[in-house]
XYZ file of N, CA and C in Angstrom:
780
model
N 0.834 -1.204 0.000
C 0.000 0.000 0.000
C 0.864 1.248 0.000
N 1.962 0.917 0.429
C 2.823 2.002 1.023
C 3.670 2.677 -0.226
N 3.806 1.794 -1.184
C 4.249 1.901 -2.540
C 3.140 2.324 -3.623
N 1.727 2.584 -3.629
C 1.140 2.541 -3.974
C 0.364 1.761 -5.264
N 0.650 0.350 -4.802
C 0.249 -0.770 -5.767
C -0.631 -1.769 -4.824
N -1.791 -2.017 -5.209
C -2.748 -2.872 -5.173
C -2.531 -3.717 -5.236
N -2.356 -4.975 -5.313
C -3.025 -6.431 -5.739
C -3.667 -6.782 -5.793
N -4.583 -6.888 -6.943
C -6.098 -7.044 -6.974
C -5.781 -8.591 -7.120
N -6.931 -9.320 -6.670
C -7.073 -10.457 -6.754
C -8.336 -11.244 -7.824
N -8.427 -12.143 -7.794
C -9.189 -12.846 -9.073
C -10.425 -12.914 -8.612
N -11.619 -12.329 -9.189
C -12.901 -12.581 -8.620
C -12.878 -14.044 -8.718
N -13.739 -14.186 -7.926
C -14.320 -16.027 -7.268
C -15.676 -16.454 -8.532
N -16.132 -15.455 -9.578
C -16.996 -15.627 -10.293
C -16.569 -15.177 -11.514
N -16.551 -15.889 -12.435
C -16.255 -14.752 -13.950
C -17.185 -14.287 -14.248
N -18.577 -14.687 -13.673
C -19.733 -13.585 -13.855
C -19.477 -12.030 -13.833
N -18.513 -11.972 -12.871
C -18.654 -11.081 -12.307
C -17.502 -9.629 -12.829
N -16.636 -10.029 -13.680
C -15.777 -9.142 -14.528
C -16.383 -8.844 -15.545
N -16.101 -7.633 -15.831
C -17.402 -7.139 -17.327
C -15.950 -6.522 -17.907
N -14.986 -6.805 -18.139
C -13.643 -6.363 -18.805
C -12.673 -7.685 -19.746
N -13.166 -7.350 -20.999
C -12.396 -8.307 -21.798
C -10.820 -8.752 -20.995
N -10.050 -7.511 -21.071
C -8.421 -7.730 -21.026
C -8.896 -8.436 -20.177
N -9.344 -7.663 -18.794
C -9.331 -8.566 -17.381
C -9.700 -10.379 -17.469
N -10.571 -10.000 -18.109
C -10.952 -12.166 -17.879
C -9.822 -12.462 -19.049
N -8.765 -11.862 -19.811
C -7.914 -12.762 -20.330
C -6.886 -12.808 -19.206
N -6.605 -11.973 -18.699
C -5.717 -11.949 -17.842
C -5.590 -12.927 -16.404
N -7.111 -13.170 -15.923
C -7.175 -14.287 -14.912
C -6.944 -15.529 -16.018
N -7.578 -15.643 -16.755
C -6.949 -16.680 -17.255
C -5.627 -17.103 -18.008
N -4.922 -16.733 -18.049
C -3.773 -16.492 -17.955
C -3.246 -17.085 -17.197
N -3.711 -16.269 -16.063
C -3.039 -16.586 -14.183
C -3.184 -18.040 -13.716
N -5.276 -18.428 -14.522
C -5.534 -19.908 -13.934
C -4.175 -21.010 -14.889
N -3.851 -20.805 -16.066
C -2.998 -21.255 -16.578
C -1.900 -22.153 -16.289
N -1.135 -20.927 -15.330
C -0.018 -20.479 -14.790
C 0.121 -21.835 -13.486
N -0.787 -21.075 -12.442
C -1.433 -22.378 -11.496
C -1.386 -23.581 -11.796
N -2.105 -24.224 -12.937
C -2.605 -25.586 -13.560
C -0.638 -26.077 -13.699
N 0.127 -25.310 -14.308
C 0.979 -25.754 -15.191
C 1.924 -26.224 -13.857
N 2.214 -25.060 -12.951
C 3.004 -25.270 -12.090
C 2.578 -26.867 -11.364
N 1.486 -26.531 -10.664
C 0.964 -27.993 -9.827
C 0.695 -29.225 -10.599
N 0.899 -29.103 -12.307
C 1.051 -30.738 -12.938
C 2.336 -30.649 -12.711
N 3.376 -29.866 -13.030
C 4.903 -29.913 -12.737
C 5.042 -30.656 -11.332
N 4.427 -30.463 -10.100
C 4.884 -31.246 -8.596
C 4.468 -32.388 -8.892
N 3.135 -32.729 -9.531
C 2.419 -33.480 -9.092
C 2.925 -35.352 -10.034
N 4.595 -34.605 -10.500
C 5.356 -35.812 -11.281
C 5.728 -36.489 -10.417
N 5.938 -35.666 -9.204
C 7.161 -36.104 -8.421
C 6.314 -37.158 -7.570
N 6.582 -38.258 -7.693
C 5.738 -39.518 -7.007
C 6.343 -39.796 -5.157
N 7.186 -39.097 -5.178
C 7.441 -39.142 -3.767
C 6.858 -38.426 -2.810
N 6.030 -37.374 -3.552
C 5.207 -36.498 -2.481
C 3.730 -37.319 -0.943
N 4.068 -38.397 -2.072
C 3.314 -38.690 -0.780
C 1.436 -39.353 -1.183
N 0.942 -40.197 -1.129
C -0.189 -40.369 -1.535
C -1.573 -39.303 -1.582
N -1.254 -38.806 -0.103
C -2.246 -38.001 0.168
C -2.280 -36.412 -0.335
N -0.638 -35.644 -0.562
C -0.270 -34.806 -1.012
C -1.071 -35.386 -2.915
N -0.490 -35.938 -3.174
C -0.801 -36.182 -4.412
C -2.009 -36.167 -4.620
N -3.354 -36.519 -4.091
C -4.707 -36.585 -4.474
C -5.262 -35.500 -3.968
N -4.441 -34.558 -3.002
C -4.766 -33.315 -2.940
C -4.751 -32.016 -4.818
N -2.944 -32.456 -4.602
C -2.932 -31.675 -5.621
C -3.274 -32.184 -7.253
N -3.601 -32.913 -7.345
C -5.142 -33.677 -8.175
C -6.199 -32.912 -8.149
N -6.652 -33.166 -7.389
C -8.225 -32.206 -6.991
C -7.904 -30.689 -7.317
N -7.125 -30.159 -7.064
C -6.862 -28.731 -7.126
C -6.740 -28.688 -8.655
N -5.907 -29.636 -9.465
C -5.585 -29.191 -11.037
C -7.380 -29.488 -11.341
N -8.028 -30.152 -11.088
C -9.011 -30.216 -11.634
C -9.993 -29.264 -11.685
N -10.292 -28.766 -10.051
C -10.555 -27.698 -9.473
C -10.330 -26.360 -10.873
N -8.829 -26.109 -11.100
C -8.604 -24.965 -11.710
C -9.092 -24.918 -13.066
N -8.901 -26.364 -13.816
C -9.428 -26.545 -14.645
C -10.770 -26.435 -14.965
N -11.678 -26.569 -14.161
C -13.122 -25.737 -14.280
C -13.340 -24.787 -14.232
N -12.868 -24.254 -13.882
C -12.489 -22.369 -13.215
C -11.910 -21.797 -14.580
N -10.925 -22.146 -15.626
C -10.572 -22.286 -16.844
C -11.398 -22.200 -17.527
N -12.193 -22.592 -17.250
C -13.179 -23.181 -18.195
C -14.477 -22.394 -18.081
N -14.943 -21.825 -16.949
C -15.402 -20.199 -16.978
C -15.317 -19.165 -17.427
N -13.989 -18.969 -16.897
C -13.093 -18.002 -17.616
C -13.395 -18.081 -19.068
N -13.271 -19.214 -20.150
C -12.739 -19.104 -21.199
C -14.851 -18.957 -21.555
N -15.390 -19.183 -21.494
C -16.869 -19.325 -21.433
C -17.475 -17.464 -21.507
N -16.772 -17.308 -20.262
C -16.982 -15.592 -19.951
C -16.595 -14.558 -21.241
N -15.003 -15.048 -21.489
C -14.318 -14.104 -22.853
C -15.182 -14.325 -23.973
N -15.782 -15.332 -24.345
C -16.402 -15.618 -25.339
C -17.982 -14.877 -25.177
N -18.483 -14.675 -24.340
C -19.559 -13.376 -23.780
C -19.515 -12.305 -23.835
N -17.978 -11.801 -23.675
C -17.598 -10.359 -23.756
C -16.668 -10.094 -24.897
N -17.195 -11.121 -25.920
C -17.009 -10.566 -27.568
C -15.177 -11.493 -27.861
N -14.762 -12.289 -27.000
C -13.134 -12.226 -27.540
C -13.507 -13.393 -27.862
N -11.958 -14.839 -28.332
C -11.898 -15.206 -29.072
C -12.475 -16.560 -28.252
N -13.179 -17.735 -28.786
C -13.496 -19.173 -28.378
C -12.435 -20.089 -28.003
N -11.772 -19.389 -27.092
C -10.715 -20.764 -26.545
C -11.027 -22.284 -26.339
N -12.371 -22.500 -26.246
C -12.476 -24.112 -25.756
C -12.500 -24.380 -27.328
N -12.416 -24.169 -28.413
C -12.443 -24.161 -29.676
C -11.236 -24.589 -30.351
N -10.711 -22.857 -29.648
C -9.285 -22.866 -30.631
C -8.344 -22.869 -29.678
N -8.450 -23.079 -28.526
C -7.375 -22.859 -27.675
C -6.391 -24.203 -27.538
N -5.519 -24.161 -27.161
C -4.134 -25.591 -27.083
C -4.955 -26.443 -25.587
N -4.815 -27.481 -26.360
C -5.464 -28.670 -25.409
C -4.256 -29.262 -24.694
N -2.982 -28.853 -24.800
C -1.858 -29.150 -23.868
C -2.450 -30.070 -22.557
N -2.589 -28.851 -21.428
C -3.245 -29.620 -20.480
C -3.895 -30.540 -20.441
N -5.021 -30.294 -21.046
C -6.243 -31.048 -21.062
C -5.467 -32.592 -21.177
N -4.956 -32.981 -22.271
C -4.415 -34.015 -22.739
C -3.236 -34.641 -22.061
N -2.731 -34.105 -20.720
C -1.938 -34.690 -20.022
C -2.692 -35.552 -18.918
N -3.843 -35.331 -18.388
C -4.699 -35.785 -18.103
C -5.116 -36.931 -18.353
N -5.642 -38.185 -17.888
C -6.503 -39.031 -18.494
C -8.003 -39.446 -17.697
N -8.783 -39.095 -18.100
C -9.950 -39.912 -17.484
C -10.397 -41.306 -17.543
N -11.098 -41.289 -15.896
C -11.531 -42.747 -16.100
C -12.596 -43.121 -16.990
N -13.302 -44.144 -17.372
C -14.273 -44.511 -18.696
C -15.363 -44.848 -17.382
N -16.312 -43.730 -17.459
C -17.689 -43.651 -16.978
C -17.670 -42.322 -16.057
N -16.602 -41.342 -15.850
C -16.103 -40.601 -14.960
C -16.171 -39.496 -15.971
N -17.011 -38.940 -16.853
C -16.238 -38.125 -17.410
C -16.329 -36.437 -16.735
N -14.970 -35.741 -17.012
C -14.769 -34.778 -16.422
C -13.663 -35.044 -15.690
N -13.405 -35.985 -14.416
C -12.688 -35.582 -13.633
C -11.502 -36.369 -14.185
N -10.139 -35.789 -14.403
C -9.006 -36.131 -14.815
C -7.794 -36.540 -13.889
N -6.736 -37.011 -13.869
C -5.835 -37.994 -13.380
C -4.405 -37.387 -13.539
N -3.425 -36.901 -13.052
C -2.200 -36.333 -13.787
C -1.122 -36.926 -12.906
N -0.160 -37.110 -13.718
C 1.145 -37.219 -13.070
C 1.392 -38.582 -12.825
N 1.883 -38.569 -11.254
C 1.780 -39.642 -10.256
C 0.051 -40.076 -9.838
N -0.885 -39.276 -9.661
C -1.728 -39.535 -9.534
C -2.561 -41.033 -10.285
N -2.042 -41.069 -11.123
C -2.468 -42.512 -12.377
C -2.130 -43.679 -11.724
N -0.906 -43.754 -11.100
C -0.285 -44.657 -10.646
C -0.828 -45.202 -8.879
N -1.391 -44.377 -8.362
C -1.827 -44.570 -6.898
C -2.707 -45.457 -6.676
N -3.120 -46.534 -5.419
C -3.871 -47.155 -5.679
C -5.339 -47.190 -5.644
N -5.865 -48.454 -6.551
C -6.815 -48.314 -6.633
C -7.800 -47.345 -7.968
N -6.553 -46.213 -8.607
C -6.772 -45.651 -9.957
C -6.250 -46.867 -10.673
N -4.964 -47.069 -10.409
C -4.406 -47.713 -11.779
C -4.982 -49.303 -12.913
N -6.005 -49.509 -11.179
C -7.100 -50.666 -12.008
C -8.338 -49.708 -12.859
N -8.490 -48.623 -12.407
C -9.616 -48.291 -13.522
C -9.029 -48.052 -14.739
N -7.590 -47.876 -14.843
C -7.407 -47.354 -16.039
C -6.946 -48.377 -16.932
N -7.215 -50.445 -16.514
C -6.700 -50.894 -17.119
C -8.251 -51.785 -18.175
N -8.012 -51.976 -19.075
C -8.700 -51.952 -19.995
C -9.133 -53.736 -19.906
N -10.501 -53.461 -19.835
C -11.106 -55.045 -19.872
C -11.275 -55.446 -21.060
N -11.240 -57.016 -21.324
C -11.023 -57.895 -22.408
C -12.424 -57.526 -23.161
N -12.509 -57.199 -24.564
C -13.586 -56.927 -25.454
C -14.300 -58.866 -25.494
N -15.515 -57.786 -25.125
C -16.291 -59.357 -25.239
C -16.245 -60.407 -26.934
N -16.216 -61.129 -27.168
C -16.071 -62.056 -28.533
C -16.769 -61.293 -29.320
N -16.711 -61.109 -30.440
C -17.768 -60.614 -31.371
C -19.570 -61.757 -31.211
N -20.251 -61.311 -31.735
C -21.545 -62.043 -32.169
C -21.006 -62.727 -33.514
N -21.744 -63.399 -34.080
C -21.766 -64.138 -35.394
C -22.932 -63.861 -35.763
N -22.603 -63.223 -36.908
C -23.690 -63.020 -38.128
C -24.771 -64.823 -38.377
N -26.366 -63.971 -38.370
C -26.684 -65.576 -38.995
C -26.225 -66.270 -40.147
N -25.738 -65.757 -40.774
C -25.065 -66.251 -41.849
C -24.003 -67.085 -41.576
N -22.805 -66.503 -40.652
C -22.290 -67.480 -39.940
C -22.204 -68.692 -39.039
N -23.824 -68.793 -38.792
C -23.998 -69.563 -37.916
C -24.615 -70.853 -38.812
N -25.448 -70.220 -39.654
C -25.672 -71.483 -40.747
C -24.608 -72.197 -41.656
N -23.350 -71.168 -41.916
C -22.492 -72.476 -42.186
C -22.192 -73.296 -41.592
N -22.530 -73.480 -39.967
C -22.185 -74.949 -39.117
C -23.215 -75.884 -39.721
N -24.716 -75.490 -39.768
C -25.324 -76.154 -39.992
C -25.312 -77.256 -41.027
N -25.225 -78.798 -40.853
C -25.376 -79.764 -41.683
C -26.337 -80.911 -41.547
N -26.025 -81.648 -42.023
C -26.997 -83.033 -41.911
C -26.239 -83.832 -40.586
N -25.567 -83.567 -39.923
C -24.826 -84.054 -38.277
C -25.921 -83.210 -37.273
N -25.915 -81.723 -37.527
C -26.578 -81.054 -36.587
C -28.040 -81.448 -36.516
N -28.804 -82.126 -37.520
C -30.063 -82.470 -37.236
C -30.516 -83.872 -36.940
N -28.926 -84.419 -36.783
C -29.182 -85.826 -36.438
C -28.851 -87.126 -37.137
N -28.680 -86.820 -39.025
C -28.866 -87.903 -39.598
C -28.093 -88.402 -39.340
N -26.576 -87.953 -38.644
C -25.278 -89.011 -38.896
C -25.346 -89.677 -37.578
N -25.938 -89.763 -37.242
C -25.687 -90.232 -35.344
C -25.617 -91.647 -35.676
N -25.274 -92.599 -36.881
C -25.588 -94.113 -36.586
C -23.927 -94.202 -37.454
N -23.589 -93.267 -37.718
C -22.025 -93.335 -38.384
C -21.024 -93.299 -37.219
N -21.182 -93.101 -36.068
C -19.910 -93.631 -35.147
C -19.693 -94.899 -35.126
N -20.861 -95.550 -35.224
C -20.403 -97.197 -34.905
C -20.888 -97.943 -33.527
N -21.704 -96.510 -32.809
C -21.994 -97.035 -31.495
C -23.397 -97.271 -31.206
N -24.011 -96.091 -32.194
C -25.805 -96.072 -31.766
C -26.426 -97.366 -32.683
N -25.870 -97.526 -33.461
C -26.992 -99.027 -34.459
C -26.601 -100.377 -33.883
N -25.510 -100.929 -32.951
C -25.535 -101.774 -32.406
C -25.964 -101.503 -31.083
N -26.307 -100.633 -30.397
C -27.695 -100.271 -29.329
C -28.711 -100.395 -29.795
N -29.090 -100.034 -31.291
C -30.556 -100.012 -31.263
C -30.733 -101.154 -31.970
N -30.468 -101.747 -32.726
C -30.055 -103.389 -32.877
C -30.769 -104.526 -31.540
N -29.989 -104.162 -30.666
C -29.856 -105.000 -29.065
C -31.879 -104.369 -28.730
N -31.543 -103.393 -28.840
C -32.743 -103.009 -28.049
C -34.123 -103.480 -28.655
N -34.032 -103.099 -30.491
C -35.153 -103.733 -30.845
C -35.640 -106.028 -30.493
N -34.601 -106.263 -30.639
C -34.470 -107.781 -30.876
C -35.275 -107.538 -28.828
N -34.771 -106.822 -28.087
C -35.551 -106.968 -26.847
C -36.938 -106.645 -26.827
N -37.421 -105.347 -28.008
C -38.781 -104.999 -27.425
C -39.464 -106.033 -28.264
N -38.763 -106.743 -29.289
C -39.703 -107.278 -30.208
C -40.189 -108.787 -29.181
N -38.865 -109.486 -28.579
C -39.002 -110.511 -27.885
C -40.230 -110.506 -26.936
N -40.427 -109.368 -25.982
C -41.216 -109.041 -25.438
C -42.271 -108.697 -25.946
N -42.809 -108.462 -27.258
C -44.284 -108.364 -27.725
C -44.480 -109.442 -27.939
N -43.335 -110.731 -28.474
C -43.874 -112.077 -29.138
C -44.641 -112.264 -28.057
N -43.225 -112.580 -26.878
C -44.056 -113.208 -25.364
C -45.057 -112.846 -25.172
N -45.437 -111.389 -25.001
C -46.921 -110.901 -24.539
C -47.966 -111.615 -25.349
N -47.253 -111.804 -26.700
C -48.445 -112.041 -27.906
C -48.943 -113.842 -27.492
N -48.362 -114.184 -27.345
C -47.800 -115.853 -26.881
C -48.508 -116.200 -25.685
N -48.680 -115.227 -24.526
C -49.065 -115.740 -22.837
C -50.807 -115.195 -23.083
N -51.251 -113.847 -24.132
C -52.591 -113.803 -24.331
C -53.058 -114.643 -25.252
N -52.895 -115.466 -26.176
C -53.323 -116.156 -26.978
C -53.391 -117.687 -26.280
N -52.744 -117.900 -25.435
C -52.550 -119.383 -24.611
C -53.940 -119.131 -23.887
N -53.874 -117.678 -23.068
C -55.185 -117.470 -22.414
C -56.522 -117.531 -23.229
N -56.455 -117.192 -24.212
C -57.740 -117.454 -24.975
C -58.264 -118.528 -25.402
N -56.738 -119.322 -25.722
C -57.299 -121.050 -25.924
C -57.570 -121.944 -24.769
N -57.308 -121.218 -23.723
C -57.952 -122.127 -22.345
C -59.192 -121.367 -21.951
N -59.518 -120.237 -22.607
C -61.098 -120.079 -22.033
C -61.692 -120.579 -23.255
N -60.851 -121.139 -24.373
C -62.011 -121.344 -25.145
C -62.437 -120.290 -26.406
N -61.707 -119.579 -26.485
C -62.590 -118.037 -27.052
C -61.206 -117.686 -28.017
N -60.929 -118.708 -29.271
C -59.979 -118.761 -29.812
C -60.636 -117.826 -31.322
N -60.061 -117.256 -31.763
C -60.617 -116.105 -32.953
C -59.635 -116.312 -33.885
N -60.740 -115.827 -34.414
C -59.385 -116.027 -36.311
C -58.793 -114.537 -36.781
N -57.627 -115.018 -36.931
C -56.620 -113.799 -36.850
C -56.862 -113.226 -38.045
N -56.596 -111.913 -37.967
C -57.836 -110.474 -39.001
C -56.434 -110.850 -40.176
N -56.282 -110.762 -41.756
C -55.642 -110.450 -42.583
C -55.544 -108.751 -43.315
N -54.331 -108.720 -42.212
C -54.107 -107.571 -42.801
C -53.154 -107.099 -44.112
N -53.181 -108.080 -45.002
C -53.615 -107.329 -46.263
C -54.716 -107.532 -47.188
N -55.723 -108.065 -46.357
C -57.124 -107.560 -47.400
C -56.971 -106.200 -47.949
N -57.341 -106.752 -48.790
C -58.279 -105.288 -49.678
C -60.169 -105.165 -49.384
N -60.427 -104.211 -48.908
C -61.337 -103.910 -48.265
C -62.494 -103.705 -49.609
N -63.455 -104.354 -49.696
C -64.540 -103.510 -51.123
C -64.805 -102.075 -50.920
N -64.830 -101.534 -50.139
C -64.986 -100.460 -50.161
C -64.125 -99.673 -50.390
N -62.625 -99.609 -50.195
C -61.603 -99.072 -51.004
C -61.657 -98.938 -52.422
N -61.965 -100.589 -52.849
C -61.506 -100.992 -53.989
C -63.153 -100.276 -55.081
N -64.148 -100.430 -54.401
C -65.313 -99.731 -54.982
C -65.080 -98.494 -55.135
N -64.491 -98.063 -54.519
C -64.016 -96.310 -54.708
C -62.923 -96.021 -55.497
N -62.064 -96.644 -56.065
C -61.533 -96.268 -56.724
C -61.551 -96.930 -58.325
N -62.713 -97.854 -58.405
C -63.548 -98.130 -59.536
C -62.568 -99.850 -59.724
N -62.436 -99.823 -59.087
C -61.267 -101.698 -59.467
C -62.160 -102.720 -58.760
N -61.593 -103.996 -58.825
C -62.948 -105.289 -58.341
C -61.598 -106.207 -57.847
N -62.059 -106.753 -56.711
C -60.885 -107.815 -56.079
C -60.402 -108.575 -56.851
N -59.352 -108.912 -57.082
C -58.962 -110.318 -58.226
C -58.563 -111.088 -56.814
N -58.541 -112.135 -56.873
C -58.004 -113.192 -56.019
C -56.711 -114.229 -57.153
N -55.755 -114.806 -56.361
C -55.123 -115.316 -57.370
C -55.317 -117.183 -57.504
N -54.317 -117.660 -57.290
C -54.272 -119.109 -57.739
C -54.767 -119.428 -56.443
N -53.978 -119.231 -55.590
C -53.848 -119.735 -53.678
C -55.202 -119.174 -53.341
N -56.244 -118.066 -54.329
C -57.494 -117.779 -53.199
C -57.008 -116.610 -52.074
N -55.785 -116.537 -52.370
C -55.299 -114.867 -51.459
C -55.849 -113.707 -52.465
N -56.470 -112.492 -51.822
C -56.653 -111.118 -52.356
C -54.560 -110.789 -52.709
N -54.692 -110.059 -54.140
C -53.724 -109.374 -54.278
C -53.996 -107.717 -54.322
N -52.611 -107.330 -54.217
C -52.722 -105.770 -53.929
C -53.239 -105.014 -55.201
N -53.748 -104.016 -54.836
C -54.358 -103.129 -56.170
C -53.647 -101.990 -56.037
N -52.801 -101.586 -57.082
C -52.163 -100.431 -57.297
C -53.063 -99.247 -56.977
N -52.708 -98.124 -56.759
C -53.826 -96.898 -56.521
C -53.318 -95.385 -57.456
N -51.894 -96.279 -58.129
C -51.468 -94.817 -59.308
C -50.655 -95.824 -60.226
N -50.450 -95.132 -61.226
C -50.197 -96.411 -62.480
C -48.343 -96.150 -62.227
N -48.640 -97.587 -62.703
C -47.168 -98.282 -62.683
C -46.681 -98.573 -63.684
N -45.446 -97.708 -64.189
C -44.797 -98.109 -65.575
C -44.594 -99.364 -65.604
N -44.611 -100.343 -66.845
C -43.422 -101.289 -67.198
C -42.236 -101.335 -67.218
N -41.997 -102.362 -67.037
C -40.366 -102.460 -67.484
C -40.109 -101.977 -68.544
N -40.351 -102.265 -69.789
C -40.273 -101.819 -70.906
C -40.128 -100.447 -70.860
N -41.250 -99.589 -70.352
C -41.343 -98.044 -70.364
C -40.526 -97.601 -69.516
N -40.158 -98.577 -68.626
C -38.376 -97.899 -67.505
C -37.291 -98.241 -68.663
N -37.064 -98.812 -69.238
C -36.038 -98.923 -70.313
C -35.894 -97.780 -71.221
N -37.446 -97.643 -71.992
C -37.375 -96.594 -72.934
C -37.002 -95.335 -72.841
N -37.349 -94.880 -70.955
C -36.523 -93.614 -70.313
C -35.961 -93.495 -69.963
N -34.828 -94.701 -69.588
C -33.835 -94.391 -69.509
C -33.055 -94.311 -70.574
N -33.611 -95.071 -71.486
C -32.789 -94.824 -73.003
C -32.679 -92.753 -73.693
N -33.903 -92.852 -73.725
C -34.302 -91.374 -73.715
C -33.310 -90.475 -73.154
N -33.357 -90.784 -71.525
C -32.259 -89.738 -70.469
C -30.733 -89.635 -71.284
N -30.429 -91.091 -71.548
C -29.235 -91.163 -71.800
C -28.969 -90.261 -73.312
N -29.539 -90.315 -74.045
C -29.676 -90.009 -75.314
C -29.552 -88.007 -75.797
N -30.360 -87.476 -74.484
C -30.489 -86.252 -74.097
C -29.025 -85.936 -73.450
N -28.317 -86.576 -72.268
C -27.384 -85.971 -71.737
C -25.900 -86.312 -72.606
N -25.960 -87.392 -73.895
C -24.761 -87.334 -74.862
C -25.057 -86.352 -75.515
N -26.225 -85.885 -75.666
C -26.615 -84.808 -76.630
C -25.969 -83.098 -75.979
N -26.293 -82.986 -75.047
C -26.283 -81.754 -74.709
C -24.580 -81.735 -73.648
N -23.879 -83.163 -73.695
C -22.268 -83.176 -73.473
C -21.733 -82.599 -75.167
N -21.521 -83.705 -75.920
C -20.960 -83.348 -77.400
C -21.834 -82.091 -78.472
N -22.758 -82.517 -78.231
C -23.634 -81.558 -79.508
C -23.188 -80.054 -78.989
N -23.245 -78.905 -80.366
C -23.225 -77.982 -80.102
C -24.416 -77.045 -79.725
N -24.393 -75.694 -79.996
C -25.937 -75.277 -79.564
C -26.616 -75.134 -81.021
N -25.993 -75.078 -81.666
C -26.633 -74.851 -82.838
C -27.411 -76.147 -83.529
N -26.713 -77.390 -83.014
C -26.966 -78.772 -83.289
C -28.150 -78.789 -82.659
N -28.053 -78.395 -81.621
C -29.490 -79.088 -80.692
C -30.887 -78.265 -80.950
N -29.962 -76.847 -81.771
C -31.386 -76.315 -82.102
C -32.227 -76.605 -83.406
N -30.989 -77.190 -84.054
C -31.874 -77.906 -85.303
C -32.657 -78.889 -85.144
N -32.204 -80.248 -84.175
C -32.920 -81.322 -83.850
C -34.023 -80.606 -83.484
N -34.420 -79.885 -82.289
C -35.532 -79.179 -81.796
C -36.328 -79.176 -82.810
N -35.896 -78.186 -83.519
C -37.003 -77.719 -84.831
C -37.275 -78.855 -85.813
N -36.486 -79.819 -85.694
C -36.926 -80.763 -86.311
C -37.824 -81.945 -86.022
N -37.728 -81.436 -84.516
C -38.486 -82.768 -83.989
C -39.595 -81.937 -83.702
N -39.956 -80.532 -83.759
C -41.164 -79.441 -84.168
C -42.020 -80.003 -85.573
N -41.081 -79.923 -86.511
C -41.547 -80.229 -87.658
C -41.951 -81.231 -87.702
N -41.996 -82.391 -87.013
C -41.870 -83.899 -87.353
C -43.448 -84.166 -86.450
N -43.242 -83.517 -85.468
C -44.450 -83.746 -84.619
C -44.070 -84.165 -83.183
N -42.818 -84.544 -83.274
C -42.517 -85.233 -82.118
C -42.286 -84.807 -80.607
């Protein structure tokens, strides 16, 4: 005072300066602060608790920065969070779900940070359905299950058991029926029923033996007519191996012309 110089000090609000120079000038100052206390805050010997002090404080200033630079841009000057050097900012690292509060120095290393900052294993990708249907084959739905060698001599064993056991059953009720007496004549199941056979316009033939034979219910080539198509097939696929296209389009038209 005695010299006649002031020290004005930094308002506690940048609301509260209505002077361009002035809010460049605290910020400036907050700068100054930030730069010095990441400079201590290398030194890992300070101490755990020193250290998460002066942590809090760079962060601290760094919001306060960040007013400041908010304010100049109100009172007409230039957009520092824009264009200004992200120096600081970027010495910093944040944790992933934390955002805002930043980490400097020694501070990274203290415990209990240095697990947030270590990076968990990315879960597997998904598989496209597309990928998933190339597994898919004739194994996945079952058909091959008798190609190990193990399931058809199980089911082998097992049928020869359930069958044994229906004879028997069939064997101990039929004994019972011939001791009450009440012996029945066993149904033929391959009759042909008249009423099938009336419906679809055919009449029972019986053969030499007096047995009903089966009645077809959709027509049945000959032998002969299985010969002639396969002759045919064969005849078509030498044709369309050797012949050219021009060959096969004459036959066409000729077998147009012909009727055939």
């Amino acid at each position: 005072l005695e010299e006649g110089k002031v020290k004005e000090r930094r308002p506690f609000l940048a609301s509260e300066c209505n002077e361009l120079p002035k809010a460049e000038k605290w910020r400036r100052q907050i700068i100054g602060e930030i730069s010095k206390k990441v400079a201590q805050i290398q030194n890992a010997g300070l101490g755990e608790f020193r250290i998460r002090d002066l942590n809090d404080e760079i962060n601290k200033l760094l919001r306060e920065k960040g007013h400041w630079e908010y304010r100049i841009k109100e009172l007409g000057g230039p957009d520092y969070a824009r264009i200004g050097p992200k120096m600081l900012d970027h010495e910093g690292k944040e944790v992933p779900g934390n955002r805002g509060y930043k980490y400097f120095g020694a501070a990274k290393d203290l415990p209990g940070v240095r697990e947030l900052f270590e990076k968990e294993p990315l879960p597997p990708p998904r598989k496209t359905r597309a990928e998933l249907m190339k597994d898919i084959d004739a194994e996945y739905y079952g058909y091959r299950d008798e190609d190990d060698g193990i399931l058809e001599p199980l089911e082998q064993e097992h049928e020869k058991k359930v069958i044994a056991e229906a004879v028997e059953k069939w064997k101990m009720e039929r004994e019972a029926r011939l001791a009450r007496g009440e012996e029945e004549e066993e149904e033929n199941i391959y009759a042909v029923h008249e009423e099938e056979s009336d419906e679809e316009g055919g009449k029972e033939r019986e053969g030499e033996d007096g047995q009903q034979k089966f009645i077809a219910h959709v027509p049945v080539p000959t032998q002969q007519e299985i010969e002639e198509a396969l002759v045919r097939r064969k005849k078509m696929e030498l044709l369309q191996k050797y012949a050219s296209e021009t060959l096969l389009a004459q036959s066409e038209e000729a077998k147009t012309l012909l009727g055939l």
